[in-house]
Short mmCIF file of C-alpha atoms and ligand atoms in Angstrom, two decimals:
data_model
loop_
_atom_site.label_atom_id
_atom_site.label_comp_id
_atom_site.label_asym_id
_atom_site.label_seq_id
_atom_site.Cartn_x
_atom_site.Cartn_y
_atom_site.Cartn_z
CA UNK A 1 88.56 112.57 92.22
CA UNK A 2 87.94 108.84 91.84
CA UNK A 3 84.91 107.30 90.30
CA UNK A 4 84.17 103.67 89.40
CA UNK A 5 81.26 102.04 87.47
CA UNK A 6 80.68 98.31 87.21
CA UNK A 7 84.29 97.52 88.04
CA UNK A 8 85.33 93.86 88.17
CA UNK A 9 88.51 91.87 87.91
CA UNK A 10 89.77 88.34 88.25
CA UNK A 11 93.42 87.45 88.58
CA UNK A 12 94.45 84.43 86.46
CA UNK A 13 93.06 81.40 88.33
CA UNK A 14 91.64 83.70 91.05
CA UNK A 15 88.05 84.47 92.05
CA UNK A 16 85.90 87.01 90.23
CA UNK A 17 86.03 90.23 92.19
CA UNK A 18 83.16 92.66 91.68
CA UNK A 19 83.47 96.07 93.21
CA UNK A 20 80.66 98.38 94.28
CA UNK A 21 80.52 101.73 92.48
CA UNK A 22 82.13 104.58 94.33
CA UNK A 23 82.69 108.31 93.85
CA UNK A 24 85.12 110.31 95.95
CA UNK A 25 85.61 114.05 95.42
CA UNK A 26 89.07 115.61 95.13
CA UNK A 27 90.61 115.88 98.56
CA UNK A 28 88.23 113.41 100.10
CA UNK A 29 89.11 110.23 101.99
CA UNK A 30 87.86 106.72 101.19
CA UNK A 31 88.37 103.60 103.31
CA UNK A 32 88.47 100.18 101.70
CA UNK A 33 87.50 97.74 104.37
CA UNK A 34 87.32 94.02 104.27
CA UNK A 35 88.86 90.74 105.35
CA UNK A 36 92.13 89.51 103.92
CA UNK A 37 91.58 88.21 100.36
CA UNK A 38 88.49 90.35 99.70
CA UNK A 39 90.09 92.40 96.94
CA UNK A 40 91.36 95.62 98.55
CA UNK A 41 94.86 95.48 97.11
CA UNK A 42 93.43 94.54 93.74
CA UNK A 43 91.22 97.68 93.80
CA UNK A 44 94.27 99.82 94.62
CA UNK A 45 96.27 98.22 91.78
CA UNK A 46 93.41 98.96 89.39
CA UNK A 47 93.26 102.59 90.61
CA UNK A 48 97.01 102.90 90.00
CA UNK A 49 96.74 101.44 86.55
CA UNK A 50 98.91 98.50 87.56
CA UNK A 51 96.14 96.15 86.48
CA UNK A 52 93.53 96.56 83.73
CA UNK A 53 90.00 95.69 84.86
CA UNK A 54 88.11 92.98 82.99
CA UNK A 55 84.95 95.06 83.01
CA UNK A 56 83.78 98.47 84.05
CA UNK A 57 85.55 101.75 84.28
CA UNK A 58 87.58 103.67 86.73
CA UNK A 59 88.29 107.39 86.47
CA UNK A 60 91.21 108.51 88.66
CA UNK A 61 92.57 112.03 88.70
CA UNK A 62 90.58 112.86 85.54
CA UNK A 63 91.81 109.86 83.54
CA UNK A 64 89.91 106.72 82.44
CA UNK A 65 92.74 104.51 83.65
CA UNK A 66 92.19 101.46 81.38
CA UNK A 67 92.17 103.52 78.20
CA UNK A 68 95.71 104.87 78.47
CA UNK A 69 98.49 103.51 76.35
CA UNK A 70 101.12 101.68 78.47
CA UNK A 71 103.80 104.43 78.19
CA UNK A 72 101.26 107.14 78.91
CA UNK A 73 99.92 105.19 81.85
CA UNK A 74 103.39 104.81 83.46
CA UNK A 75 104.08 108.56 83.15
CA UNK A 76 100.58 109.39 84.44
CA UNK A 77 101.08 107.04 87.40
CA UNK A 78 104.45 108.54 88.27
CA UNK A 79 102.93 112.08 88.33
CA UNK A 80 99.41 111.50 89.60
CA UNK A 81 99.52 108.53 91.94
CA UNK A 82 101.24 108.42 95.28
CA UNK A 83 101.38 104.79 96.36
CA UNK A 84 102.32 103.63 99.85
CA UNK A 85 102.30 99.87 99.37
CA UNK A 86 102.21 97.37 102.25
CA UNK A 87 105.64 96.10 101.23
CA UNK A 88 107.56 99.35 100.92
CA UNK A 89 109.94 98.47 97.99
CA UNK A 90 112.77 100.75 99.10
CA UNK A 91 115.97 99.86 97.29
CA UNK A 92 118.72 98.71 99.56
CA UNK A 93 121.27 99.67 96.88
CA UNK A 94 120.38 103.32 97.36
CA UNK A 95 120.32 105.89 100.18
CA UNK A 96 117.02 107.27 101.50
CA UNK A 97 117.48 110.47 99.39
CA UNK A 98 118.38 108.43 96.25
CA UNK A 99 115.29 106.28 96.76
CA UNK A 100 113.24 109.47 96.56
CA UNK A 101 115.16 110.66 93.49
CA UNK A 102 113.89 107.59 91.58
CA UNK A 103 110.45 109.26 91.51
CA UNK A 104 111.86 111.91 89.17
CA UNK A 105 113.35 109.39 86.79
CA UNK A 106 110.04 107.50 86.64
CA UNK A 107 108.12 110.65 85.78
CA UNK A 108 110.71 111.99 83.30
CA UNK A 109 111.51 115.13 85.32
CA UNK A 110 114.84 116.52 86.42
CA UNK A 111 115.79 115.59 89.98
CA UNK A 112 114.92 118.33 92.47
CA UNK A 113 117.34 117.80 95.41
CA UNK A 114 115.89 120.67 97.38
CA UNK A 115 112.38 119.21 97.09
CA UNK A 116 113.70 115.90 98.27
CA UNK A 117 115.26 117.52 101.34
CA UNK A 118 111.98 119.40 102.05
CA UNK A 119 109.93 116.22 101.73
CA UNK A 120 112.28 114.37 104.12
CA UNK A 121 112.33 117.30 106.58
CA UNK A 122 108.55 117.48 106.62
CA UNK A 123 108.46 113.92 107.98
CA UNK A 124 111.38 114.50 110.35
CA UNK A 125 113.68 112.38 108.23
CA UNK A 126 116.20 115.06 107.25
CA UNK A 127 118.98 113.54 109.33
CA UNK A 128 118.47 110.13 107.74
CA UNK A 129 118.88 111.15 104.07
CA UNK A 130 122.24 109.34 103.62
CA UNK A 131 121.19 106.08 105.37
CA UNK A 132 120.33 102.87 103.59
CA UNK A 133 116.79 101.53 104.19
CA UNK A 134 118.12 98.69 106.36
CA UNK A 135 119.47 101.28 108.82
CA UNK A 136 115.96 102.60 109.54
CA UNK A 137 113.36 101.46 112.03
CA UNK A 138 110.09 100.12 110.58
CA UNK A 139 108.31 103.41 111.33
CA UNK A 140 111.06 105.46 109.75
CA UNK A 141 111.04 103.29 106.65
CA UNK A 142 107.34 103.74 106.34
CA UNK A 143 107.77 107.55 106.64
CA UNK A 144 110.40 107.45 103.89
CA UNK A 145 107.94 105.62 101.71
CA UNK A 146 105.30 108.20 102.51
CA UNK A 147 107.71 111.02 101.68
CA UNK A 148 108.40 109.33 98.35
CA UNK A 149 104.69 108.94 97.67
CA UNK A 150 104.00 112.64 98.33
CA UNK A 151 107.15 114.00 96.64
CA UNK A 152 105.47 115.17 93.45
CA UNK A 153 102.34 116.30 95.24
CA UNK A 154 100.11 113.77 93.43
CA UNK A 155 96.37 114.32 93.36
CA UNK A 156 95.77 110.77 94.61
CA UNK A 157 97.38 108.94 97.53
CA UNK A 158 96.77 105.17 97.72
CA UNK A 159 97.77 103.42 100.93
CA UNK A 160 97.69 99.64 101.52
CA UNK A 161 97.38 98.38 105.11
CA UNK A 162 99.45 101.12 106.74
CA UNK A 163 98.82 100.05 110.32
CA UNK A 164 99.04 96.24 110.07
CA UNK A 165 102.06 95.80 112.30
CA UNK A 166 101.77 98.95 114.51
CA UNK A 167 100.85 99.34 118.12
CA UNK A 168 98.07 101.79 119.01
CA UNK A 169 100.28 104.85 119.43
CA UNK A 170 102.16 104.17 116.17
CA UNK A 171 98.87 103.50 114.42
CA UNK A 172 97.44 106.88 115.49
CA UNK A 173 100.69 108.64 114.49
CA UNK A 174 100.74 106.92 111.04
CA UNK A 175 97.09 107.93 110.34
CA UNK A 176 97.78 111.51 111.41
CA UNK A 177 100.74 111.68 109.02
CA UNK A 178 98.70 110.26 106.15
CA UNK A 179 95.87 112.75 106.72
CA UNK A 180 98.28 115.64 107.15
CA UNK A 181 100.21 114.68 104.01
CA UNK A 182 97.05 114.35 101.95
CA UNK A 183 95.68 117.65 103.31
CA UNK A 184 98.95 119.47 102.52
CA UNK A 185 98.88 118.35 98.91
CA UNK A 186 95.06 118.35 98.43
CA UNK A 187 95.27 114.66 97.58
CA UNK A 188 92.37 112.25 97.58
CA UNK A 189 93.33 109.67 100.19
CA UNK A 190 92.39 105.98 99.84
CA UNK A 191 93.31 103.61 102.65
CA UNK A 192 92.78 99.87 102.34
CA UNK A 193 92.61 98.22 105.72
CA UNK A 194 91.25 95.35 107.75
CA UNK A 195 92.15 97.22 110.94
CA UNK A 196 89.10 98.43 112.85
CA UNK A 197 91.25 101.09 114.52
CA UNK A 198 91.55 102.90 111.23
CA UNK A 199 87.81 102.96 110.68
CA UNK A 200 87.28 104.19 114.27
CA UNK A 201 89.89 106.90 113.87
CA UNK A 202 88.28 108.25 110.68
CA UNK A 203 84.54 108.26 111.49
CA UNK A 204 83.64 110.80 108.81
CA UNK A 205 85.26 108.92 105.94
CA UNK A 206 83.05 106.97 103.58
CA UNK A 207 83.72 103.24 103.68
CA UNK A 208 83.63 100.89 100.72
CA UNK A 209 83.03 97.44 102.25
CA UNK A 210 84.60 94.48 100.55
CA UNK A 211 82.87 91.20 101.12
CA UNK A 212 84.81 88.08 101.76
CA UNK A 213 85.20 86.07 98.58
CA UNK A 214 83.96 82.47 98.70
CA UNK A 215 86.08 81.00 95.91
CA UNK A 216 83.59 81.80 93.20
CA UNK A 217 84.91 80.17 90.01
CA UNK A 218 86.58 82.69 87.70
CA UNK A 219 84.96 83.02 84.31
P1 ADP B 301 93.12 91.89 100.01
O1 ADP B 301 94.05 92.97 99.68
O2 ADP B 301 91.76 92.40 100.42
O3 ADP B 301 93.70 90.95 101.00
P2 ADP B 301 93.69 90.94 97.30
O4 ADP B 301 93.25 91.99 96.39
O5 ADP B 301 95.16 90.84 97.61
O6 ADP B 301 92.84 91.04 98.68
O7 ADP B 301 93.24 89.49 96.77
C1 ADP B 301 91.87 89.29 96.29
C2 ADP B 301 91.79 87.89 95.75
O8 ADP B 301 92.55 87.80 94.54
C3 ADP B 301 92.29 86.81 96.69
O9 ADP B 301 91.46 85.65 96.49
C4 ADP B 301 93.68 86.55 96.19
O10 ADP B 301 94.09 85.21 96.46
C5 ADP B 301 93.55 86.77 94.69
N1 ADP B 301 94.79 87.31 94.05
C6 ADP B 301 95.45 88.42 94.42
N2 ADP B 301 96.55 88.62 93.65
C7 ADP B 301 96.58 87.54 92.81
C8 ADP B 301 97.47 87.14 91.74
N3 ADP B 301 98.51 87.89 91.38
N4 ADP B 301 97.17 86.00 91.08
C9 ADP B 301 96.08 85.23 91.44
N5 ADP B 301 95.24 85.55 92.40
C10 ADP B 301 95.44 86.72 93.08
MG1 MG B 302 95.86 93.48 100.52
#
């Protein structure tokens, strides 16, 4: 479940971003749609507790995100938020399987090697567990990042521009994997996108439209 009220944020020196209120039930899908620079990634960072809003409140997976203490918030994020960022942030120092193992360290839980293998196998990545991220295709790397995001079966899956550089077939495949992954874990799925193909492919999903920001002076 995700609910916002009167949410706004401005990055230092950036425009004031005001977000429409939204309520998504557990297991639902929400699309954040708008032009580049309209605030979609900022909204996702607020939902993940990576930023604290200047005003308003945001309840994500039962938690008022801004009210948590920093340590609590990091642990909550590791357990409750699956994040598939636009830039994947896979560590080149580690194998695919070790990249997934980091999730357990972040959440303070013992590493479950069998669960890592299952998560990789579910995305047809089992044979690639020992590879380094640079030895993967772009699509494989994105699937590794999705496997990482879903590993702890988080109640919320946040996805930033998953289809930006994909052709039509890869776009459809990526969306199918996201929906399947969210359905398997019962996660609420939020996809930020400026790609009309995503909106067309998910006609039943509510859309939060982000208006283009015309360099409104920050307070
Ligand atoms: P979108 O994801 O829709 O492209 P963003 O959330 O990335 O939009 O950015 C919204 C606005 O905030 C833009 O005007 C952008 O320049 C500004 N912005 C984003 N991140 C920062 C930052 N770290 N510092 C200052 N301004 C930022
Ligand atoms: Mg963005």
